[in-house]
XYZ file of C-alpha atoms in Angstrom:
703
model
C -5.900 -14.269 17.167
C -2.868 -12.229 16.247
C -0.507 -14.808 17.736
C -1.958 -17.525 15.497
C -1.208 -15.671 12.301
C 2.591 -15.665 12.580
C 2.402 -19.432 13.209
C 0.374 -19.766 10.017
C 2.981 -17.716 8.155
C 5.807 -19.864 9.472
C 3.918 -23.028 8.517
C 3.426 -21.671 4.998
C 7.167 -21.078 4.606
C 7.984 -24.545 5.963
C 5.552 -26.223 3.588
C 6.903 -24.277 0.624
C 10.472 -25.227 1.529
C 9.553 -28.907 1.486
C 7.894 -28.722 -1.902
C 11.120 -28.946 -3.857
C 11.504 -32.520 -2.636
C 8.180 -33.650 -4.066
C 8.343 -35.921 -7.110
C 7.083 -34.782 -10.465
C 3.394 -35.478 -10.984
C 3.371 -35.564 -14.748
C 5.646 -35.135 -17.720
C 5.755 -31.616 -19.119
C 7.841 -29.892 -21.744
C 11.294 -28.713 -20.765
C 11.930 -25.021 -20.266
C 12.532 -23.083 -23.493
C 16.136 -22.168 -24.064
C 15.532 -18.672 -25.440
C 14.329 -15.367 -24.115
C 11.644 -14.516 -26.636
C 10.039 -11.098 -26.227
C 6.408 -11.088 -25.141
C 4.013 -9.736 -27.790
C 1.625 -7.522 -25.864
C -0.978 -7.675 -28.637
C -1.556 -11.423 -28.308
C -4.745 -12.642 -26.636
C -2.737 -15.046 -24.490
C -0.229 -12.377 -23.471
C -0.667 -13.076 -19.732
C 0.361 -16.717 -20.202
C 3.288 -15.579 -22.348
C 4.333 -13.152 -19.608
C 4.298 -15.972 -17.038
C 6.484 -18.109 -19.297
C 8.905 -15.207 -19.723
C 9.008 -14.804 -15.928
C 10.023 -18.459 -15.555
C 13.233 -17.684 -17.481
C 14.274 -14.879 -15.087
C 16.832 -15.995 -12.470
C 14.901 -14.314 -9.698
C 11.502 -13.555 -8.242
C 8.603 -11.778 -9.924
C 4.839 -11.544 -10.260
C 2.383 -11.519 -13.148
C -1.046 -10.136 -12.210
C -4.082 -10.712 -14.419
C -6.477 -7.762 -14.125
C -9.406 -9.960 -15.170
C -9.146 -11.635 -11.761
C -8.533 -8.382 -9.860
C -11.630 -6.741 -11.371
C -13.944 -9.234 -9.637
C -14.034 -6.750 -6.763
C -13.268 -3.092 -6.092
C -10.363 -1.736 -8.136
C -10.047 1.714 -6.666
C -6.259 2.026 -6.558
C -2.907 0.334 -7.107
C -3.279 -1.242 -3.649
C -6.186 -3.333 -4.994
C -4.132 -4.374 -8.031
C -1.062 -5.499 -6.061
C -2.903 -7.351 -3.272
C -2.116 -11.030 -2.511
C 1.343 -10.779 -4.095
C 4.398 -12.069 -2.194
C 7.193 -9.566 -1.788
C 5.031 -6.489 -2.441
C 3.717 -4.048 0.147
C 0.979 -1.809 -1.288
C -1.171 0.197 1.124
C -3.590 2.988 0.271
C -4.229 6.077 2.390
C -7.798 6.191 1.025
C -6.889 7.984 -2.206
C -4.767 7.091 -5.222
C -1.417 7.852 -3.579
C -0.660 4.230 -2.690
C 2.622 3.527 -0.898
C 4.305 0.661 -2.772
C 7.497 -0.919 -1.459
C 9.460 -3.980 -2.577
C 12.297 -5.242 -0.368
C 12.274 -2.011 1.613
C 12.451 0.356 -1.337
C 11.290 3.891 -0.592
C 10.763 2.939 3.039
C 10.924 6.557 4.242
C 8.300 7.799 1.772
C 4.790 8.705 2.787
C 1.693 7.989 0.688
C 0.685 10.645 -1.808
C 4.250 11.615 -2.748
C 6.242 10.652 -5.822
C 7.375 7.098 -5.139
C 11.006 5.959 -4.877
C 12.940 2.738 -5.203
C 11.013 1.061 -8.050
C 11.355 1.661 -11.797
C 7.813 1.888 -13.170
C 6.903 1.539 -16.850
C 3.726 1.838 -18.868
C 3.736 -0.700 -21.719
C 7.512 -0.984 -21.486
C 8.037 2.785 -21.680
C 9.501 4.562 -18.635
C 7.088 6.382 -16.343
C 9.641 6.833 -13.562
C 11.795 9.900 -14.081
C 14.664 11.442 -12.172
C 12.126 12.939 -9.757
C 10.478 9.605 -8.898
C 7.202 8.013 -9.949
C 3.936 9.983 -10.125
C 0.798 7.932 -9.556
C -2.132 9.688 -11.244
C -1.855 7.782 -14.560
C -2.013 4.301 -12.993
C -5.760 3.813 -13.505
C -6.433 0.071 -12.891
C -9.360 -0.208 -15.316
C -7.039 0.666 -18.213
C -4.821 -2.369 -17.597
C -4.783 -5.936 -18.849
C -1.962 -7.175 -16.619
C 0.926 -6.068 -14.403
C 4.441 -7.530 -14.556
C 6.684 -7.218 -11.500
C 10.391 -8.076 -11.379
C 11.413 -7.871 -7.735
C 14.794 -6.526 -6.687
C 17.659 -6.610 -9.168
C 15.644 -8.799 -11.559
C 14.567 -5.713 -13.483
C 18.111 -5.591 -14.925
C 17.125 -6.499 -18.487
C 14.765 -3.514 -18.558
C 17.468 -1.180 -17.332
C 15.741 -1.012 -13.944
C 18.494 -0.905 -11.337
C 16.582 0.347 -8.275
C 16.569 -1.677 -5.050
C 12.883 -2.599 -5.411
C 13.057 -3.684 -9.051
C 10.629 -2.962 -11.878
C 6.858 -2.814 -12.374
C 5.404 -2.716 -15.883
C 1.716 -1.783 -16.217
C 0.404 -3.174 -19.519
C -2.578 -1.443 -21.173
C -5.620 -3.142 -22.594
C -5.691 -3.316 -26.382
C -8.120 -4.127 -29.155
C -7.082 -7.774 -29.311
C -7.604 -8.655 -25.648
C -10.573 -6.301 -25.015
C -12.723 -6.155 -28.204
C -16.147 -4.487 -28.263
C -17.692 -1.992 -25.854
C -17.508 -2.305 -22.093
C -19.364 -0.334 -19.402
C -18.140 -0.467 -15.811
C -19.647 1.018 -12.654
C -18.799 0.513 -8.988
C -19.839 2.372 -5.847
C -19.784 2.013 -2.102
C -18.978 3.424 1.299
C -17.386 6.798 1.998
C -18.857 8.355 -1.148
C -16.916 6.119 -3.516
C -17.981 5.927 -7.172
C -16.167 4.903 -10.353
C -17.543 4.990 -13.904
C -15.774 3.789 -17.029
C -16.464 3.144 -20.697
C -14.071 1.369 -23.039
C -14.132 0.327 -26.674
C -11.686 -1.838 -28.597
C -11.383 -3.698 -31.849
C -9.288 -4.980 -34.721
C -9.437 -3.871 -38.335
C -7.022 -5.511 -40.776
C -3.526 -4.638 -39.546
C -4.776 -2.151 -36.930
C -5.989 -2.748 -33.384
C -7.255 -0.054 -31.044
C -8.610 0.498 -27.560
C -10.028 3.704 -26.045
C -11.340 4.322 -22.532
C -12.694 7.107 -20.324
C -12.869 6.777 -16.524
C -13.878 9.079 -13.695
C -13.770 8.574 -9.933
C -14.985 10.420 -6.864
C -14.778 9.732 -3.134
C -15.408 11.422 0.220
C -12.633 9.449 1.913
C -12.512 7.574 5.194
C -10.981 10.453 7.148
C -12.387 13.927 7.362
C -10.943 16.310 4.813
C -10.088 13.420 2.456
C -12.442 13.875 -0.491
C -11.204 13.840 -4.055
C -11.927 13.061 -7.674
C -10.192 12.156 -10.899
C -11.021 11.795 -14.565
C -9.118 10.860 -17.666
C -8.871 9.021 -20.948
C -6.455 6.626 -22.646
C -5.785 5.239 -26.120
C -3.732 2.284 -27.328
C -3.356 1.904 -31.116
C -1.239 -0.779 -32.769
C -0.274 -1.145 -36.434
C 1.355 -4.220 -37.974
C 3.026 -2.372 -40.840
C 4.706 -5.461 -42.298
C 5.178 -8.994 -40.953
C 8.507 -7.808 -39.493
C 7.617 -4.264 -38.428
C 5.022 -3.190 -35.891
C 4.417 0.037 -34.031
C 2.145 1.011 -31.177
C 1.045 4.450 -29.952
C -0.095 5.218 -26.412
C -1.898 8.190 -24.924
C -2.948 8.808 -21.326
C -4.441 11.978 -19.873
C -5.769 12.407 -16.354
C -6.721 15.139 -13.878
C -6.872 14.514 -10.128
C -7.665 16.546 -7.061
C -7.810 15.456 -3.449
C -7.727 16.922 0.023
C -4.909 15.869 2.357
C -6.148 14.860 5.828
C -2.661 14.332 7.287
C -1.269 11.737 9.647
C -2.534 10.701 13.086
C -1.091 9.506 16.378
C -1.494 5.889 17.499
C -4.080 6.978 20.058
C -6.097 8.711 17.325
C -5.869 5.652 15.066
C -7.193 3.509 17.911
C -9.990 5.824 19.045
C -10.795 8.352 16.310
C -9.344 7.141 12.982
C -11.688 9.250 10.858
C -10.250 12.488 12.249
C -7.978 14.729 10.223
C -4.762 16.224 11.477
C -5.679 19.660 12.934
C -2.748 21.308 11.156
C -3.989 20.047 7.775
C -7.492 21.297 8.532
C -6.197 24.704 9.566
C -4.475 25.278 6.207
C -7.021 23.407 4.049
C -4.273 21.099 2.746
C -4.930 19.723 -0.749
C -3.126 18.418 -3.827
C -4.585 19.478 -7.202
C -2.950 17.960 -10.284
C -4.529 19.912 -13.141
C -3.746 17.464 -15.927
C -1.016 14.945 -16.725
C -0.405 13.840 -20.304
C 1.697 10.869 -21.402
C 2.305 10.223 -25.123
C 4.463 7.317 -26.241
C 5.427 5.033 -29.090
C 7.016 1.598 -29.160
C 8.253 0.228 -32.504
C 9.647 -3.272 -33.029
C 11.603 -4.454 -36.071
C 12.325 -8.154 -36.550
C 15.705 -7.955 -38.279
C 15.792 -11.679 -39.040
C 14.561 -14.863 -37.426
C 17.181 -14.552 -34.665
C 17.381 -10.833 -33.885
C 15.117 -7.864 -33.204
C 15.379 -4.154 -32.475
C 12.878 -2.251 -30.351
C 12.778 1.518 -29.829
C 10.522 3.546 -27.560
C 10.001 7.246 -26.932
C 7.630 8.970 -24.505
C 6.805 12.571 -23.593
C 5.345 13.063 -20.136
C 4.067 16.386 -18.736
C 2.658 16.354 -15.206
C 2.170 19.763 -13.535
C 1.194 19.935 -9.876
C -0.275 22.625 -7.661
C 0.753 21.711 -4.121
C -1.254 23.339 -1.342
C -0.115 21.087 1.482
C 1.808 23.593 3.604
C 1.839 27.329 4.324
C 3.290 27.771 0.838
C 1.711 27.174 -2.550
C 4.125 25.479 -4.938
C 3.275 25.282 -8.627
C 5.462 22.703 -10.354
C 5.909 22.373 -14.106
C 7.225 18.839 -14.531
C 8.041 17.429 -18.002
C 10.156 14.404 -19.003
C 11.393 12.924 -22.266
C 12.170 9.225 -21.825
C 13.555 6.732 -24.334
C 14.458 3.054 -24.647
C 16.425 1.093 -27.250
C 16.774 -2.699 -27.066
C 18.620 -5.109 -29.345
C 18.198 -8.862 -28.889
C 19.936 -11.684 -30.728
C 19.759 -15.451 -30.436
C 23.049 -17.148 -31.346
C 25.524 -19.869 -30.408
C 28.192 -19.187 -27.780
C 30.829 -21.761 -26.833
C 28.710 -24.309 -28.676
C 25.571 -23.590 -26.613
C 22.330 -21.756 -27.316
C 22.576 -18.177 -26.182
C 20.643 -14.913 -26.185
C 22.403 -11.544 -25.935
C 20.630 -8.284 -25.159
C 21.909 -4.731 -25.355
C 19.721 -1.936 -24.034
C 19.731 1.792 -23.445
C 17.264 3.511 -21.116
C 17.162 7.296 -20.654
C 14.925 9.331 -18.348
C 15.562 13.018 -19.030
C 13.944 15.934 -17.227
C 12.921 18.697 -19.608
C 11.292 20.909 -17.015
C 11.141 20.930 -13.229
C 10.555 24.557 -12.297
C 8.792 25.576 -9.091
C 7.161 28.902 -8.233
C 6.482 29.352 -4.537
C 4.096 31.875 -2.928
C 2.495 32.424 0.465
C -0.929 30.793 0.862
C -1.791 32.954 3.859
C -0.736 36.356 5.167
C 2.453 35.978 7.219
C 4.924 38.325 8.943
C 3.342 41.348 7.339
C 3.248 39.877 3.830
C -0.032 39.296 2.035
C -1.254 35.958 0.753
C 0.081 35.372 -2.744
C 3.410 37.080 -2.051
C 6.195 35.592 -4.154
C 8.740 33.822 -1.903
C 10.999 31.732 -4.111
C 11.626 30.088 -7.511
C 13.795 27.014 -7.938
C 14.421 24.181 -10.400
C 15.587 20.589 -9.967
C 16.349 18.825 -13.234
C 17.769 15.331 -13.543
C 18.761 12.703 -16.085
C 19.369 8.972 -15.600
C 21.027 7.065 -18.472
C 21.575 3.307 -18.278
C 23.424 1.140 -20.800
C 23.096 -2.572 -20.060
C 24.442 -5.713 -21.743
C 23.219 -9.169 -20.807
C 23.547 -12.757 -21.925
C 21.684 -15.973 -21.175
C 23.664 -19.125 -21.877
C 21.960 -22.529 -22.003
C 24.617 -24.849 -20.610
C 22.079 -27.702 -20.702
C 18.349 -27.940 -21.300
C 17.905 -27.591 -17.542
C 20.670 -25.164 -16.533
C 20.823 -21.577 -17.813
C 23.344 -18.955 -16.696
C 22.687 -15.231 -17.016
C 25.392 -12.568 -16.901
C 25.088 -8.828 -17.261
C 26.752 -5.487 -16.746
C 25.223 -2.007 -16.655
C 26.790 1.433 -16.662
C 24.765 4.291 -15.172
C 25.240 8.023 -15.516
C 23.183 10.318 -13.320
C 22.970 14.086 -13.611
C 21.368 16.582 -11.241
C 21.032 20.302 -11.961
C 19.517 22.118 -8.980
C 19.388 25.821 -8.173
C 17.329 28.567 -6.599
C 16.629 31.037 -9.404
C 14.839 33.696 -7.339
C 16.061 35.353 -5.198
C 19.062 34.827 -7.461
C 22.031 32.955 -5.968
C 25.237 31.594 -7.471
C 25.054 28.306 -5.530
C 24.028 26.015 -8.351
C 24.550 22.252 -8.004
C 25.521 20.528 -11.244
C 26.348 17.005 -10.143
C 27.326 14.147 -12.482
C 28.075 10.621 -11.306
C 29.005 7.339 -12.957
C 28.143 3.989 -11.432
C 27.968 0.348 -12.413
C 25.842 -2.754 -11.791
C 27.103 -6.281 -12.584
C 24.855 -9.334 -12.423
C 25.301 -13.123 -12.330
C 22.324 -15.475 -12.150
C 21.088 -18.975 -12.939
C 17.946 -21.055 -13.398
C 17.986 -24.834 -12.916
C 15.000 -26.928 -13.928
C 15.520 -29.664 -11.337
C 12.377 -31.499 -12.481
C 9.445 -30.706 -14.757
C 7.661 -29.257 -11.710
C 10.507 -27.561 -9.798
C 12.856 -24.765 -10.777
C 15.662 -23.320 -8.668
C 17.042 -19.838 -9.320
C 19.463 -17.343 -7.885
C 21.501 -14.251 -8.608
C 24.164 -11.968 -7.191
C 23.521 -8.410 -8.342
C 24.296 -4.781 -7.641
C 21.643 -2.063 -7.698
C 22.047 1.693 -8.097
C 19.555 4.393 -7.158
C 20.337 8.107 -7.473
C 18.807 10.685 -5.159
C 15.945 12.706 -6.553
C 17.084 16.224 -7.528
C 14.177 17.763 -5.610
C 15.419 16.177 -2.366
C 18.702 18.053 -2.790
C 16.889 21.363 -2.275
C 13.998 20.272 -0.057
C 16.470 18.668 2.346
C 18.994 21.506 2.359
C 20.053 23.105 5.635
C 21.137 26.361 3.978
C 18.602 29.184 4.266
C 18.021 32.754 3.220
C 18.840 34.959 6.174
C 17.457 38.303 7.290
C 17.219 40.883 4.553
C 15.513 38.618 2.029
C 11.993 39.661 2.978
C 9.370 36.931 2.478
C 12.120 34.491 1.369
C 13.769 34.557 4.787
C 14.013 31.050 6.239
C 13.529 29.232 2.902
C 16.260 26.979 1.480
C 18.645 28.953 -0.713
C 21.097 26.295 -1.967
C 21.050 22.546 -2.762
C 23.235 19.895 -1.137
C 25.016 16.939 -2.737
C 23.768 13.377 -2.155
C 25.453 10.092 -3.096
C 23.854 7.297 -5.099
C 22.264 4.588 -2.980
C 23.839 1.236 -3.883
C 23.226 -2.345 -2.778
C 24.757 -5.772 -3.344
C 22.075 -8.460 -3.147
C 22.236 -12.262 -3.003
C 18.955 -13.932 -3.928
C 18.076 -17.643 -3.912
C 14.724 -19.277 -4.472
C 12.555 -21.896 -6.119
C 9.142 -22.125 -7.773
C 6.949 -24.782 -9.299
C 3.813 -26.866 -9.020
C 3.031 -29.746 -6.678
C 0.105 -31.554 -5.092
C -0.723 -28.555 -2.927
C -0.643 -26.079 -5.810
C 1.534 -23.515 -7.548
C 4.190 -22.209 -5.182
C 7.212 -19.954 -4.889
C 9.766 -19.274 -2.176
C 12.547 -16.655 -2.295
C 15.119 -15.411 0.172
C 17.407 -12.402 -0.274
C 20.137 -10.550 1.595
C 21.214 -7.035 0.566
C 24.072 -4.871 1.881
C 22.991 -1.268 1.247
C 25.313 1.729 1.251
C 24.263 5.394 1.340
C 20.585 4.456 1.758
C 18.389 7.511 1.277
C 16.660 7.939 4.623
C 15.636 10.734 6.958
C 18.929 11.565 8.644
C 20.015 14.069 11.300
C 22.042 16.541 9.248
C 22.710 18.945 12.141
C 22.554 18.054 15.855
C 20.901 20.051 18.597
C 20.706 22.925 19.315
C 20.439 23.526 15.545
C 18.607 20.253 14.944
C 17.880 19.617 11.282
C 16.513 16.345 9.872
C 16.145 15.711 6.138
C 16.549 13.039 3.500
C 20.220 12.197 3.301
C 22.611 9.274 2.967
C 22.454 6.972 5.959
C 25.134 4.741 7.426
C 25.257 1.159 6.031
C 22.078 -0.903 6.313
C 20.944 -4.481 5.664
C 17.762 -5.525 3.876
C 16.891 -9.200 4.108
C 13.705 -11.152 3.807
C 11.653 -14.127 2.679
C 8.864 -14.007 0.086
C 6.434 -16.928 -0.255
C 3.337 -17.576 -2.323
C 0.996 -20.550 -2.629
C -2.106 -20.999 -4.823
C -3.914 -24.252 -3.976
C -6.969 -26.123 -5.213
C -8.473 -27.660 -2.080
C -11.395 -29.367 -3.803
C -12.464 -29.948 -7.398
C -15.876 -31.228 -8.423
C -16.666 -31.019 -12.125
C -16.483 -27.359 -13.096
C -16.656 -26.162 -9.476
C -13.783 -25.820 -7.054
C -12.560 -24.443 -3.732
C -9.199 -22.679 -3.823
C -6.872 -20.901 -1.404
C -4.262 -18.312 -2.320
C -1.694 -17.104 0.191
C 1.109 -14.557 0.157
C 3.588 -14.036 2.987
C 6.435 -11.519 3.211
C 9.055 -11.430 5.959
C 11.038 -8.178 6.026
C 14.016 -7.443 8.246
C 15.603 -4.079 7.433
C 18.088 -2.616 9.877
C 21.180 -0.520 10.439
C 24.653 -2.090 10.467
C 26.280 -0.786 13.664
C 25.125 2.825 13.323
C 26.800 5.195 15.805
C 23.468 6.348 17.217
C 20.939 3.604 16.422
C 23.158 0.527 16.561
C 21.375 -2.368 14.806
C 17.879 -0.847 15.070
C 15.227 -1.887 12.599
C 14.248 0.615 9.922
C 10.732 1.924 10.519
C 7.840 2.150 8.088
C 7.043 -1.470 7.150
C 5.860 -4.492 9.178
C 8.214 -7.415 9.768
C 5.468 -9.937 8.942
C 2.804 -9.390 6.298
C 0.311 -12.071 5.259
C -2.705 -12.046 2.943
C -4.955 -14.976 2.041
C -8.240 -15.636 0.276
C -10.406 -18.761 0.444
C -12.670 -18.919 -2.601
C -15.494 -21.062 -3.993
C -16.225 -21.022 -7.750
C -19.330 -22.684 -9.181
C -19.506 -23.806 -12.783
C -22.451 -21.470 -13.399
C -20.226 -18.400 -12.845
C -21.092 -17.737 -9.185
C -18.195 -17.159 -6.782
C -17.796 -16.352 -3.084
C -14.663 -15.600 -1.074
C -13.421 -14.851 2.434
C -10.109 -13.008 2.827
C -7.798 -11.847 5.578
C -4.760 -9.627 6.113
C -2.280 -9.656 8.970
C 0.517 -7.142 9.578
C 2.787 -7.129 12.599
C 3.551 -3.919 14.440
C 5.931 -1.488 12.749
C 8.195 1.105 14.283
C 7.426 4.734 13.507
C 10.891 6.216 14.129
C 14.526 5.238 13.542
C 15.158 5.156 17.289
C 12.536 2.359 17.553
C 11.022 4.267 20.468
C 7.388 3.868 19.386
C 5.382 1.579 17.113
C 2.060 1.311 15.334
C -0.187 -1.591 16.319
C -0.359 -4.911 14.515
C -3.662 -5.749 12.860
C -5.814 -8.558 11.498
C -8.702 -7.664 9.203
C -11.235 -9.781 7.326
C -13.306 -9.237 4.225
C -15.596 -11.120 1.878
C -17.002 -10.873 -1.628
C -19.420 -12.687 -3.842
C -20.396 -12.249 -7.439
C -21.476 -13.714 -10.729
C -19.393 -13.776 -13.894
C -21.613 -14.875 -16.775
C -20.075 -17.787 -18.720
C -20.812 -15.868 -21.933
C -18.517 -13.081 -20.712
C -21.252 -10.537 -21.423
C -21.804 -9.297 -17.869
C -20.493 -9.450 -14.328
C -21.744 -8.278 -10.934
C -20.207 -8.400 -7.465
C -20.631 -7.327 -3.830
C -17.658 -6.819 -1.514
C -17.430 -6.227 2.247
C -14.163 -4.853 3.591
C -12.810 -4.807 7.158
C -15.768 -6.752 8.537
C -14.818 -6.103 12.146
C -14.280 -2.360 11.565
C -10.756 -2.782 12.924
C -8.844 0.449 13.529
C -5.282 0.194 12.231
C -2.449 2.103 10.558
C -2.205 1.333 6.844
C 1.045 3.265 6.363
C 3.662 4.973 8.493
C 5.807 7.929 7.424
C 8.920 7.495 9.602
C 10.277 10.060 12.001
C 13.819 10.354 13.305
C 13.654 10.011 17.091
C 10.316 10.538 18.808
C 11.716 9.805 22.253
C 8.897 7.381 23.042
C 6.218 9.992 22.365
C 3.069 9.275 20.360
C 3.672 11.542 17.364
C 1.367 11.808 14.342
C 3.085 9.399 11.914
C 0.299 7.048 10.792
C -2.278 7.052 8.033
C -5.322 4.997 9.090
C -6.612 2.121 7.003
C -10.219 2.164 5.892
C -12.871 0.916 8.293
C -15.863 -1.243 7.463
C -17.053 -0.673 3.919
C -19.584 -2.088 1.468
C -18.941 -1.927 -2.287
C -20.781 -3.218 -5.327
C -20.059 -3.160 -9.023
C -21.225 -4.306 -12.444
C -19.678 -4.676 -15.891
C -21.431 -5.070 -19.245
C -19.767 -6.084 -22.515
C -21.215 -5.664 -25.993
């Protein structure tokens, strides 16, 4: 069976390639020549977001949560499923590992994510320390916008993986009261209540959600609860403002990673080391308060300003040390947009400023257990790792003809890292400031009403997280420092990761459905990977700048209507991602592939919808084997899993119910891999198992 799936993937790519030659089926309006901003308060905002995406000279995704919520929506992995170019795998809790074009490939699930700039309602969530995940509750969302790779430029998102914007529900697209409940295998339950409405110039939406689960593995239980608010005010016809609030508490045990043999034969086990120390990750309460205000200066220009305060403390109990972190960020955006004539052609110019500033990143470290004659709770170390990322970007879209648009842009980036151990006191403080740049040239060509070609040549910039400069240090306190002996005493400098990417693709509609096909090739310098900092006999491996690498791939999507009969239909949606990430003539690893992601990844769903509101679907997922270390000495198995769901969505919109079966064959497989350096062909615990067979059901009532 597994050999048939790659052939299916290859066939999908071949079919999509041929689509651009198909003739137009019907006359449609030409592409708009301006880059109008999407109004998130409009009821048809998802359609508007798709139209905005069609003007971007690169690949992206728009995900409607109304469709996602017709099954379990336990985590970000459920939200980002069936999307070309996106890898999103859950370890059984909310710490989903999300990667686009190899971004954050060396990260494990449950950690702050890297390589993608994440926003909530256009306001930055990603800070200098990465992207926390506890505020990404799916039931609070109306849609998700993804700009893959360097296509997040206009939002000041310069990371290799691009940008993801999670858009909240509001009183205009979710009026009235809504009750939501879902439950299923492994102790999973989710309860939510939401209420929205419109009153004169105000709209509002409030929600409360709580979740609990036992987890698929032993020692994997957890829970979370929180509330959100979204309040908009149209002050005048030209001035509107919107306030956002999110608060959430989470707590989950950490079962740890398993060997390939354990994944095959005992995937529900926990890593013995994690059990021995009762590893867990409490996050006592994250709060995110933001405002976005838009002023229409005249019919051709607008100014938008955003400000957000984000406090997200953590209490890490995942090692022999307890680390209490007091994270706080102040993030801001400012965007000016003007439509005007340039060289006699329609043109839109944008100027934007995006700042992510760390206010607090202090860590207090103590012993969790008695050690070397010191009692549990003994103070071992204090350190801080502050950072700031400031991006100024200028862009222009020039309409050379109704069909051909050219986009140019240039961004300047300043990064600052301030890292030091404050107790025991040292004078080895790292205060690093760097300047970098990111030019961009792209185009869209509407070859026919049904086919659009696009492409861009862009540079991306990604600074190292300040915390990695101390966590990955090879400088330690020596003898004479009591309980601090052996802990890192000084940070190390890391260079910005940069990449130059060429992207070409096409998208459109044809007889076989709505399709897209994209290819990209990126030369990456100073990629942040797990690198051997010191050789044996003093072997030390930590996140550091690697030798040059290449990231290249193909992303394909196809949504087809196979049969239509009145108001009923049979449809098939498919998403295929080919990923080839490797070293460029590394001294030790040659042209080895980078571990952590499969080379081939395919998801598909065959679905029947009846005019009465009944629906039934069968889905599948295939992932090829993936290496678990940079030496390519060992790999996790490939897998094929199947699932199904059926439900009823009342035509009145008043209620919905569904039943979902996951992993019908109870296939044992690795959902994620946290790469090692060189395992020498040994089966080392690197894998997090995917969930086995599960049954889930849910219902939603609207008043």
